[in-house]
XYZ file of C-alpha atoms in Angstrom:
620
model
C 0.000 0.000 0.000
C 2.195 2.242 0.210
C 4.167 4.906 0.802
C 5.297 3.817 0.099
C 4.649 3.594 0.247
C 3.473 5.120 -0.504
C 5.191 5.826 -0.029
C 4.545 4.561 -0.025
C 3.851 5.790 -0.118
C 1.972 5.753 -3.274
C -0.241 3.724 -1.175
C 0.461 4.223 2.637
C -2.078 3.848 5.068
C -2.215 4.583 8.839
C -0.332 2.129 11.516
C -0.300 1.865 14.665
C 0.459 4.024 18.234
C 3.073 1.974 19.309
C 7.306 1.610 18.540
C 8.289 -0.143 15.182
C 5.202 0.938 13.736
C 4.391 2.872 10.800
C 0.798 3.380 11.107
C -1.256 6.796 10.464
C -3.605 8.572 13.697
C -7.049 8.231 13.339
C -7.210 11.707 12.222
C -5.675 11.365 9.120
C -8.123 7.974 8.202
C -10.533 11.002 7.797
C -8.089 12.929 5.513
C -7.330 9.811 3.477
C -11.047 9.721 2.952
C -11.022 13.345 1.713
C -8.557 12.292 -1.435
C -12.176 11.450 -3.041
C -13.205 15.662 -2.786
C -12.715 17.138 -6.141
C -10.345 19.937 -6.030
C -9.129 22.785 -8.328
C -5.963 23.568 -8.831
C -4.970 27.165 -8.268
C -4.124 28.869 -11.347
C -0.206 29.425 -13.459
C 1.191 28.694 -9.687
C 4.349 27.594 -11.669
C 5.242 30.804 -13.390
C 7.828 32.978 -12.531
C 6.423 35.927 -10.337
C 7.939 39.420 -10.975
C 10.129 39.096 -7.762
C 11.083 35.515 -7.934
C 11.157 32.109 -9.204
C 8.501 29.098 -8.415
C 9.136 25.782 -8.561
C 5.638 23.883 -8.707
C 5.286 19.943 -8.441
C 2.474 17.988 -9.018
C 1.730 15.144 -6.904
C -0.891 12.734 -6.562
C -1.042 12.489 -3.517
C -2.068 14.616 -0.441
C -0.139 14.803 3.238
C -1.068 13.019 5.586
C 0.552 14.949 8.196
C 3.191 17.397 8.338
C 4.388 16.013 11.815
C 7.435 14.088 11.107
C 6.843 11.350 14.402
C 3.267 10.622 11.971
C 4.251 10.985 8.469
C 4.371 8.120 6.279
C 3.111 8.786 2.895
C 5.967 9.612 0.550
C 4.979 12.948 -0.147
C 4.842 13.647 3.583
C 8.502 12.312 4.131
C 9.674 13.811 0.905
C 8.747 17.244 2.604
C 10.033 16.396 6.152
C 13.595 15.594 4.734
C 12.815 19.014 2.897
C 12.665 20.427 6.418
C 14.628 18.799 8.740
C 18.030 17.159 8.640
C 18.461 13.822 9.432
C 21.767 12.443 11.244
C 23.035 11.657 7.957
C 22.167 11.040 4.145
C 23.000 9.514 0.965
C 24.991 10.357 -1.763
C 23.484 11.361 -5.229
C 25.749 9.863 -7.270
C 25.210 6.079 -5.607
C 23.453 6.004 -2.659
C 26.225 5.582 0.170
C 26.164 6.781 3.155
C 27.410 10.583 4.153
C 27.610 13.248 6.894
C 24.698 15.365 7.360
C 23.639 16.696 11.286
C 25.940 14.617 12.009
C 30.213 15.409 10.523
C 31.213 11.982 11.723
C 30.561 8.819 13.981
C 32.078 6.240 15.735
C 31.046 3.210 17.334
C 32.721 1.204 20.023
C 33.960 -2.511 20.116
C 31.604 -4.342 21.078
C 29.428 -1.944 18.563
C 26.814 -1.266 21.843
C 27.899 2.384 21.749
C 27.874 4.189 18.798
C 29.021 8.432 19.387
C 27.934 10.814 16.444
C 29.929 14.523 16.288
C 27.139 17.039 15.544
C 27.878 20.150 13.361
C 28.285 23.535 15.144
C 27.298 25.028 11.989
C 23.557 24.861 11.540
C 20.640 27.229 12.917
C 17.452 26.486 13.064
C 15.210 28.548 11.410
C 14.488 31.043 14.184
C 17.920 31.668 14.559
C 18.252 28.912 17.433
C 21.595 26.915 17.504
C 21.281 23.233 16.775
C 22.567 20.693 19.630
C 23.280 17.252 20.274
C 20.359 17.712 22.982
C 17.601 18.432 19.832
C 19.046 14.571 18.250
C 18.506 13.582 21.646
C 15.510 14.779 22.488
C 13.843 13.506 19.500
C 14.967 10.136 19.932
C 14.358 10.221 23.336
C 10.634 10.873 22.473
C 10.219 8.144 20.432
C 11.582 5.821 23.018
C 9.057 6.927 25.772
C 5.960 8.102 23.749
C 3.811 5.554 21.850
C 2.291 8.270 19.200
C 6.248 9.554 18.680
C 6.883 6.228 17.411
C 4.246 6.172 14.956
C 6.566 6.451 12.001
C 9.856 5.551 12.491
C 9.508 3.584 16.016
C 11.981 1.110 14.211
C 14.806 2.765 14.666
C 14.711 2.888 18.157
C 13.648 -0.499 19.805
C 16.924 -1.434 20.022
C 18.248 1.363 21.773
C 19.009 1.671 25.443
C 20.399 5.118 26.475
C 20.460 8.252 24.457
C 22.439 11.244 25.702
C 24.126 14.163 24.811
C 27.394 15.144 27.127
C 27.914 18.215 25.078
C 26.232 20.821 22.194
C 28.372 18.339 19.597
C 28.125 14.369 21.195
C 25.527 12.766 20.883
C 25.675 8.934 22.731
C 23.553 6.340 22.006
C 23.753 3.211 23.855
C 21.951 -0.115 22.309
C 20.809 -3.533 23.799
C 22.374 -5.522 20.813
C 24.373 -4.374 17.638
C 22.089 -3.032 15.057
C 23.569 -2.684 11.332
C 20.970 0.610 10.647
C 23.124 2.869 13.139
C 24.698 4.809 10.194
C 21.206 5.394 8.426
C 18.677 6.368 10.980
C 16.040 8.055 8.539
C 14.294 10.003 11.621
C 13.920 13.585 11.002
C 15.604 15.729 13.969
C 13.294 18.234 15.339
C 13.803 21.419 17.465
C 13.742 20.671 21.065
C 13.071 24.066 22.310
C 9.621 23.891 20.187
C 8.497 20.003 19.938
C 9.160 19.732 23.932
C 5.924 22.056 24.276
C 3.920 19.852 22.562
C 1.838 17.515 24.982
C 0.171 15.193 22.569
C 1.805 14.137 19.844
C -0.771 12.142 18.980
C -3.120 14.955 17.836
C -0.525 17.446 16.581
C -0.145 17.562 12.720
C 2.556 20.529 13.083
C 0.290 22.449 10.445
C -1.168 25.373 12.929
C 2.128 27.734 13.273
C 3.672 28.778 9.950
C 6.583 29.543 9.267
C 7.357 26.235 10.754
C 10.724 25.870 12.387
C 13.313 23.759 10.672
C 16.698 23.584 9.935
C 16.262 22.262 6.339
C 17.632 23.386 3.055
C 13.700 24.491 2.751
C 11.404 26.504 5.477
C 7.216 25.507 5.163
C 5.588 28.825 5.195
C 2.190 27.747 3.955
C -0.186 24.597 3.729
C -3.951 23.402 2.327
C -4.933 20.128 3.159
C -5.796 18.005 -0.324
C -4.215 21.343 -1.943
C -1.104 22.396 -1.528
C 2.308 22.783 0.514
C 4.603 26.110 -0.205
C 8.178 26.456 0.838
C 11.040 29.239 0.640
C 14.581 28.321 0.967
C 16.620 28.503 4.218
C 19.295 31.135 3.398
C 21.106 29.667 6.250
C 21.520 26.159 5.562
C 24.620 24.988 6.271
C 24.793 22.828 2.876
C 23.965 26.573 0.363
C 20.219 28.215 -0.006
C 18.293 26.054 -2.940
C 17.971 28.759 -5.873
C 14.093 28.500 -6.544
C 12.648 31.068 -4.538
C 9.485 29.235 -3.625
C 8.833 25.314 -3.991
C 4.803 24.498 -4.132
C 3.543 21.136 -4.159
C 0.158 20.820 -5.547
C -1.991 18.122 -5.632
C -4.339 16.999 -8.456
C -6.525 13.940 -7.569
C -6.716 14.052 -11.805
C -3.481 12.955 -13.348
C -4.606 13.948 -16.777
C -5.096 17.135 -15.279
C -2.184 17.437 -13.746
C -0.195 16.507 -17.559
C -2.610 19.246 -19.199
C -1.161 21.552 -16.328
C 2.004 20.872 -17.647
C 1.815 21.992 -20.689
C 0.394 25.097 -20.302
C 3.076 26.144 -17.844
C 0.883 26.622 -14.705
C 3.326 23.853 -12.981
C 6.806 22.689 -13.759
C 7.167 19.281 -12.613
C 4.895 16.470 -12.324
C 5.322 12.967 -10.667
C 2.586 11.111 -11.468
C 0.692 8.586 -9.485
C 3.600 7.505 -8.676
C 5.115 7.390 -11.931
C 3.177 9.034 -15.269
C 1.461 6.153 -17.553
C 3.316 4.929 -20.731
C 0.312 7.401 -22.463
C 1.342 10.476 -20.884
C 4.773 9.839 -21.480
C 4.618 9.312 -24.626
C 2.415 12.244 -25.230
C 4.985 14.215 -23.394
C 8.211 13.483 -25.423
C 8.788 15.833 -28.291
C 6.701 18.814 -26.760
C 8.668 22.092 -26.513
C 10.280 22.998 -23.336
C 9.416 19.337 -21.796
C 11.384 17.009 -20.820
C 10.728 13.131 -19.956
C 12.932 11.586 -17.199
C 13.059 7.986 -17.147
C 14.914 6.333 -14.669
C 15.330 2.648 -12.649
C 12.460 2.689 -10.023
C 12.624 2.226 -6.077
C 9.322 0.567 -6.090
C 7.800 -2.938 -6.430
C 4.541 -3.727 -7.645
C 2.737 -6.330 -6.099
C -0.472 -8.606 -5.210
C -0.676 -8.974 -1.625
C -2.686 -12.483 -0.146
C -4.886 -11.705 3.155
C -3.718 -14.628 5.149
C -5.732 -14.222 7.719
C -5.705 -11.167 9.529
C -4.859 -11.558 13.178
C -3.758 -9.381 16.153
C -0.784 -10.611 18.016
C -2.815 -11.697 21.113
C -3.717 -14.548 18.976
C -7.204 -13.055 17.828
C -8.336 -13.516 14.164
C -10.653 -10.542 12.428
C -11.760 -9.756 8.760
C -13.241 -12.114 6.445
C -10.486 -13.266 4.207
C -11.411 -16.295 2.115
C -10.232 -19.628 3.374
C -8.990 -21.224 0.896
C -5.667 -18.783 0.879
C -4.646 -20.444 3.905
C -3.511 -23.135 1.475
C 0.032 -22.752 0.744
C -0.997 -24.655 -2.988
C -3.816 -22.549 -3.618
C -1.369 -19.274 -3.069
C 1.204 -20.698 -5.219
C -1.951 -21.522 -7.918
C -2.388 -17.952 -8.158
C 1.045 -16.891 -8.263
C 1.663 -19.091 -11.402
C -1.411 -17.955 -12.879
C -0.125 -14.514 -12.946
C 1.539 -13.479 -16.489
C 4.088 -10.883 -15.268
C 5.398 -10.098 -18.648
C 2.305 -9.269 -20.035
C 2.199 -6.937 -17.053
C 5.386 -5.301 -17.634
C 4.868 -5.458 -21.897
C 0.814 -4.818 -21.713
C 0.123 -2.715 -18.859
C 3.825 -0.819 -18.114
C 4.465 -0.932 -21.987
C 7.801 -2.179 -20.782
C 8.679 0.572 -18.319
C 9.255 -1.517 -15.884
C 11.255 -4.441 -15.474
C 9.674 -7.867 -14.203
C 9.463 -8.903 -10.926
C 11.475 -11.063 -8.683
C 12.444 -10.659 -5.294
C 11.077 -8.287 -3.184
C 13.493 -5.845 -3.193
C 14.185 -3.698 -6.449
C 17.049 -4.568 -8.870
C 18.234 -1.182 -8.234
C 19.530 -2.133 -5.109
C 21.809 -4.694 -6.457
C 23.462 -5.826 -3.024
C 19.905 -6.825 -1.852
C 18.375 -7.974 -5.340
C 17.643 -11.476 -5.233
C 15.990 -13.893 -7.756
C 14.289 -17.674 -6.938
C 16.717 -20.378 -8.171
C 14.956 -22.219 -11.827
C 13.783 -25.144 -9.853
C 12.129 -22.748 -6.977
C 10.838 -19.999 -9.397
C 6.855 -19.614 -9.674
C 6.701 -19.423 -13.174
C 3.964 -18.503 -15.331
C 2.201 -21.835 -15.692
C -1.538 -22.526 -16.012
C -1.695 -26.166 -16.070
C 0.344 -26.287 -12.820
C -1.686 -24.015 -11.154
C -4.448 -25.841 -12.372
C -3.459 -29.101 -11.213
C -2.262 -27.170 -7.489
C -5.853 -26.405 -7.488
C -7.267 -29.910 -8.155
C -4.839 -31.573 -5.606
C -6.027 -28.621 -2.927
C -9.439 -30.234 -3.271
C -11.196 -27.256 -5.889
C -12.000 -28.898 -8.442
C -14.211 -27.522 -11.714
C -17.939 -28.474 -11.323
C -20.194 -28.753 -14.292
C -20.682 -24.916 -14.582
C -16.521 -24.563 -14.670
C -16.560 -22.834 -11.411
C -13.850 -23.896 -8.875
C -15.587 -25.150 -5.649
C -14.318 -26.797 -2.613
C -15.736 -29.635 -0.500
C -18.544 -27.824 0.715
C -19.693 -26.534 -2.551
C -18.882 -23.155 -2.391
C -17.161 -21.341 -5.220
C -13.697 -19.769 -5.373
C -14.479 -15.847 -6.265
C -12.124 -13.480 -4.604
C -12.431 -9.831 -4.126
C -9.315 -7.803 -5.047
C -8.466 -4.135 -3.701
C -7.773 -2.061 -5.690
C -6.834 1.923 -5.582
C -9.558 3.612 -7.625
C -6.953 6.490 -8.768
C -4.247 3.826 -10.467
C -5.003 3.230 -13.744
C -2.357 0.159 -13.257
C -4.623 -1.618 -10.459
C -7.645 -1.445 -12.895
C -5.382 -3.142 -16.086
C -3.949 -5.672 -13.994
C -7.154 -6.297 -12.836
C -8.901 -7.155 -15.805
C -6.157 -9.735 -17.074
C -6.495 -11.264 -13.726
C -10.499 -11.976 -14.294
C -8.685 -13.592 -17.441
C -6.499 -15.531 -16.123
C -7.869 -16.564 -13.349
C -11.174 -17.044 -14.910
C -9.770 -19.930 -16.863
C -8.995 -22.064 -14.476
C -12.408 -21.063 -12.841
C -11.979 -18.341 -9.869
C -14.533 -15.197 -10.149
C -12.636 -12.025 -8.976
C -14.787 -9.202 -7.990
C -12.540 -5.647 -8.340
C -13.284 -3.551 -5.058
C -11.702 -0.160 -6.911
C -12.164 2.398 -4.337
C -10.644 5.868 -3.226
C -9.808 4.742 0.504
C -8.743 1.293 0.385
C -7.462 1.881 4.148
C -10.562 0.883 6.067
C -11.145 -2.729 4.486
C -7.747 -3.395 4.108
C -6.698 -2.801 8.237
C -10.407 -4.472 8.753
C -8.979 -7.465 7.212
C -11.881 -7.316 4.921
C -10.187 -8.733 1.567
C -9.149 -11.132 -0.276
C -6.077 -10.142 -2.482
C -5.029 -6.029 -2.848
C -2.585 -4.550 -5.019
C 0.353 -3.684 -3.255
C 3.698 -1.551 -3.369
C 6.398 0.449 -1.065
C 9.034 2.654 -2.252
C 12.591 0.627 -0.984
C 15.403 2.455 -0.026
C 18.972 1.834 -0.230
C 18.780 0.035 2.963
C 16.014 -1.900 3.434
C 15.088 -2.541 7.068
C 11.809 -0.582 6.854
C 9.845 -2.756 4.263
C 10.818 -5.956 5.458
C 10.562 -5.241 9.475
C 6.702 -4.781 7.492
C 6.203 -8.621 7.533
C 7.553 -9.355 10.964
C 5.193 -10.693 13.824
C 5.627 -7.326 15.982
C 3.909 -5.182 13.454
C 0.611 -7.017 13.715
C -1.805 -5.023 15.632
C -1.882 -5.787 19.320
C -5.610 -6.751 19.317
C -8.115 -6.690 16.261
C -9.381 -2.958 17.836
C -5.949 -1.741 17.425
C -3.831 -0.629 13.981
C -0.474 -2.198 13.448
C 2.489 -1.636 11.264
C 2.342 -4.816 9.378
C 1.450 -4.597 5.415
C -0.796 -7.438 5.340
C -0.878 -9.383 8.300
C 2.116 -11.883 7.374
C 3.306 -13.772 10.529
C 6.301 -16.146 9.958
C 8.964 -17.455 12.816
C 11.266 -18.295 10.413
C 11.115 -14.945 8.432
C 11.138 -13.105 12.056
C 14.265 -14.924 13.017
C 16.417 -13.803 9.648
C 15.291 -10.377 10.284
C 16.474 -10.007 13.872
C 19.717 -11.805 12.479
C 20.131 -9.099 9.725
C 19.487 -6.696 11.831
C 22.243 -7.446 13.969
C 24.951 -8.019 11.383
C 27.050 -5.815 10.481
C 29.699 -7.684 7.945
C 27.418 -6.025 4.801
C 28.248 -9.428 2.319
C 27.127 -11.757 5.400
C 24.186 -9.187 6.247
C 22.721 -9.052 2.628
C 22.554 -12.742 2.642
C 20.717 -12.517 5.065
C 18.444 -10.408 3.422
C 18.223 -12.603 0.520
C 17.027 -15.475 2.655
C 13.886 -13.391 3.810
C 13.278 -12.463 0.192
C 13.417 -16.409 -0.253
C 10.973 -17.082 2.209
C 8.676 -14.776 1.748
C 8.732 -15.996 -1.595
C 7.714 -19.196 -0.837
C 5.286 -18.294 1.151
C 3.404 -17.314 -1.619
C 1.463 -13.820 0.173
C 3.606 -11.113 -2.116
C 3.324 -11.499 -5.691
C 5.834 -9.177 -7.177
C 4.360 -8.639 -10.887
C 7.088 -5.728 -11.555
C 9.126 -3.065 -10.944
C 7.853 0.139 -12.545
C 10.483 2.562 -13.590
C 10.584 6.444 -12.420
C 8.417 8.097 -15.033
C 7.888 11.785 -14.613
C 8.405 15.148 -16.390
C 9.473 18.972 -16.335
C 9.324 22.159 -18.223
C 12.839 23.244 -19.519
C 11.942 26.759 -19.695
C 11.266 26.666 -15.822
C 13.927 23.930 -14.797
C 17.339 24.242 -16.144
C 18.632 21.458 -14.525
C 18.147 19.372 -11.198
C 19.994 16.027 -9.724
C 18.542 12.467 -10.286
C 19.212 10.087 -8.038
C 21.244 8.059 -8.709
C 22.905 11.283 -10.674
C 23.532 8.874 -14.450
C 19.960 7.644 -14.234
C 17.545 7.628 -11.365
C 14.458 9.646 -10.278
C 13.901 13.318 -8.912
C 10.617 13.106 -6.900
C 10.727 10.945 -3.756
C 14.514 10.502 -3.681
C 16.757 9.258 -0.093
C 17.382 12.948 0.008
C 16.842 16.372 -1.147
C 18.924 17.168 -3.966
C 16.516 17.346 -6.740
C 14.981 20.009 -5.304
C 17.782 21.785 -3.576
C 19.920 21.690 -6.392
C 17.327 22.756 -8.973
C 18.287 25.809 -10.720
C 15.741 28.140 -12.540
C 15.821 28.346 -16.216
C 15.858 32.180 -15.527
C 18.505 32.294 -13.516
C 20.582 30.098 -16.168
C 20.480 32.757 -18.486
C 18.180 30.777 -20.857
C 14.822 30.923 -21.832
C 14.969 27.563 -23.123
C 16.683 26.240 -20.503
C 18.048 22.875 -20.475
C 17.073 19.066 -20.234
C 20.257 18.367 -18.404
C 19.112 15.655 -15.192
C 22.820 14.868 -14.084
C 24.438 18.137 -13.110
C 26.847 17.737 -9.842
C 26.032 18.597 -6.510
C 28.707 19.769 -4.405
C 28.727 17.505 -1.136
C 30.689 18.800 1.993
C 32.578 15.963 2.903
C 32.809 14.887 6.615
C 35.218 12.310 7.787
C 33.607 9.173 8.615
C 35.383 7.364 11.734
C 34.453 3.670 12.225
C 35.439 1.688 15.401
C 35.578 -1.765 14.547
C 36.747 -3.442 11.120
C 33.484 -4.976 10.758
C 31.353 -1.827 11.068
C 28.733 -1.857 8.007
C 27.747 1.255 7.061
C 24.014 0.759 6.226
C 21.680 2.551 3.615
C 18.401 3.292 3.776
C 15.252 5.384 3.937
C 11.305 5.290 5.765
C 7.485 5.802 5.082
C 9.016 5.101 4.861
C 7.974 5.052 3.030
C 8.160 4.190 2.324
C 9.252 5.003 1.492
C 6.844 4.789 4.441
C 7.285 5.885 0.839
């Protein structure tokens, strides 16, 4: 679902109030419902006003809160690593690991005790210095308050202590080693303003503008299901981003939002999350537009309900049956064409799906061996059904011992034009070897899907370059803690042996040993047969030249701009104005000039880990 994803995002949906969770407050359930409200987009928000420049993206997607302890969708981290800095970041170019908040770390021996050097040379945006005491503060929150956990409550399980002797140490002391130490995606917020806060649980941080951040970007403005403006921090430590305002604007139409495009009124749009093959094709060859195409960071998936339960043991929903039968999950995995998904629906912008985990993380790609791959094969999955006991009647109509006939419902998100495609070959496919499938298309797919009340639902996150986030997603703790609460989980997966490889992975730091590791859960939750991963859509999304001169992909020789492990599309973008042309240029790869820190690691066997959030996906 997404976040994301979702982000991903993409597809995020709330989790629950408790650590390791990613879940959304029941406050924004209500705003999810409000994506179905037609809005209309403010007018030629993208064009340069006489005293400045705007930069103007359209999403498809609204926030779902601008807090950054209860942000999940990718839009909603996107912004929050607009706004705050995070302990460290990623490079551009490929994705490793660099200072940020933090100008260097260090972790002790036995790796329990892991000391980060915080700059002396960021402000926040009220002129405040930034500490050691705001990183410590923040994680300190998380570790004590359920609703500070909401998003990123991952991160910090595992830790024991936090402290922070002086403005520029920050100490944190863990329980056990933990390989993410040198990637905590958690957005650092102001002490001196988040410590007056006395429920997190209810505070969206969207009441005060400016808000207070020590981001290359400052929010100064925000619409729910509307829009988000931003001006750049003069003071960033890193160099002020040279658009004078950034706007996000949403448009629940993604046709509209293309149209928008070419008449100027925005500069950038990311589609839903990508643009369709269509509109990218109808884009390429207009003046003043470019097309970037890029690897993606997402999967795209069917997700099995296995049974939703709670983890006091408790099952809810009304998930069919019969997918409790490891044969009948496998029958529907290899009755699943994924190149005609990738060649019919993605018109081959996409590549076809594997492993869980993108082949644009190539350390954690992993593919099933020939004799374990679910291959597209009717007549097995036929015969799978027959020996699971559904056989064809006279009609044609699976049925199992009691008569009743296989016909599965199948979420899907009523604003992805992907869902409804894929959906139709599946009454095809499927309908052969005689399963109904009933399409529940909808705006909000959150409420049936944390109900439990579904059969199959398209699926996808946004994977970052280290990814502990979507696969902590299937572990046991992420169910909900009874079938009244919300948990983090994606779709109610529950498996020892899975649980056990992720606790191992997330304790090793040796990054060959560690990704094997990773591989393993990729193999069993293959097996399993709950996530079909049809594809892996590629970054599809488009600019005006004449507005955008050039930005940063990431990666820098062929990757995405919107939703990136970072901000330097945005804070590198430089008006078309400003570059002296009118024209501009359809240059993606210019370089962004990184301060480098010095990175101290303690320890030969210290792994320095990459990754993202909300989420999304990533959390997004």
């Amino acid at each position: 679902m997404s976040t994301q994803d979702q982000h991903g995002p993409g597809r995020s949906r709330p989790h629950s109030h408790r650590p390791r969770t990613r879940r959304l407050m029941a406050a924004v359930l209500t705003l999810t419902a409000a994506l179905a409200a037609t809005l209309t987009p403010a007018p030629q928000q993208a064009e340069a006003k006489e005293d400045g420049t705007v930069l103007t993206v359209a999403v498809a997607q609204s926030v779902d809160s601008l807090s950054p302890f209860l942000a999940v969708r990718l839009l909603s981290t996107s912004i929050n690593r607009l706004m705050y800095e995070y302990l460290t970041n990623y490079d551009p170019k490929d994705g490793h690991v660099i200072p940020a908040l933090a100008t260097k770390w260090e972790s002790s021996p036995d790796k329990l005790t892991w000391t980060y050097t915080i700059r002396s040379d960021s402000k926040w945006s009220d002129g405040e210095q930034v500490t050691a005491a705001d990183a410590a503060w923040t994680f300190g929150r998380m570790m004590t308050d359920e609703a500070a956990a909401t998003a990123n409550g991952s991160f910090v399980t595992n830790f024991d202590q936090v402290s922070a002797p002086d403005p520029t140490k920050l100490v944190i002391r863990l329980k056990k080693p933990q390989a993410t130490m040198t990637s905590l995606d958690v957005p650092i917020v102001p002490k001196h303003i988040w410590e007056k806060v006395t429920d997190l649980s209810k505070f969206n941080n969207d009441s005060t503008f400016p808000i207070v951040g020590n981001g290359p970007f400052v929010l100064t403005d925000y619409k729910p299901d509307s829009y988000v403006r931003l001006k750049p921090n003069k003071n960033f430590w890193r160099g002020a981003p040279k658009f004078d305002e950034l706007v996000f604007r949403y448009y629940k139409d993604q046709d509209a939002a293309v149209a928008a495009l070419r008449k100027g009124e925005v500069s950038f749009v990311a589609g839903s999350p990508s643009l369709t093959p269509a509109q990218a094709a109808s884009l390429k060859g207009e003046k003043n537009i470019h097309v970037n195409e890029g690897p993606g960071r997402r999967f795209y998936a069917l997700a099995v309900n296995p049974g939703a339960q709670a983890r006091n043991g408790k099952k809810f929903g009304d998930g069919d049956p019969s997918l409790l039968d490891e044969r009948v999950r496998h029958a529907l995995f290899m009755a699943v064409d994924r190149g005609a998904v990738v060649n019919k629906v993605f018109q081959g912008h996409a590549v076809e799906g594997q492993g869980y985990i993108p082949p644009r993380y190539s350390s954690y790609f992993w593919q099933p061996s020939a004799d374990q791959e679910l291959a597209y094969d009717p007549a097995e999955a036929a015969r799978l059904l027959d020996q699971a006991g559904y056989r064809k009647n006279a009609d044609g109509k699976r049925t199992g011992k009691d008569g009743k006939p296989l016909d599965y419902r199948v979420l899907c998100h009523a604003t992805d034009p992907n869902d409804k495609a894929v959906g139709q070959y599946l009454k095809e496919w499927w309908g052969k070897l005689g399963i109904g499938v009933r399409l529940d298309c909808l705006d909000n797919v959150t409420d049936p899907w944390l109900a439990g009340k579904y059969d199959l639902a398209f699926d996808g996150w946004s994977v970052s370059p280290d990814p502990e986030s979507v696969l902590s997603l299937h572990t046991c703790a992420e169910l909900p803690a009874t079938p009244k609460d919300t948990g983090g989980t994606d779709n109610f997966i529950c498996d020892k042996t899975y649980d056990e490889l992720y606790a191992r992975q997330l304790a090793e730091y040796d990054p060959g040993k560690r990704a094997d590791l990773v591989k393993q859960m990729e193999s069993r939750l293959y097996d399993l047969g709950y996530m079909n991963v049809m594809a892996y859509p590629n970054a599809v999304e488009a600019y005006r030249t004449d507005q955008i001169a050039s930005l940063t992909t990431m990666p820098e020789k062929a990757g995405n701009i919107y939703g990136q492990d970072g901000y330097w599309g945005w804070w590198s973008a430089v008006p078309a104005k400003s570059a002296g042309s009118s024209g501009g240029s359809s240059s993606t790869g210019i370089v962004v000039g990184i301060v480098a820190g010095v990175v101290v690691l303690v320890a030969a066997g210290v792994f320095l880990g990459m990754r993202r959030r909300a989420g999304a996906e990533d959390r997004e």
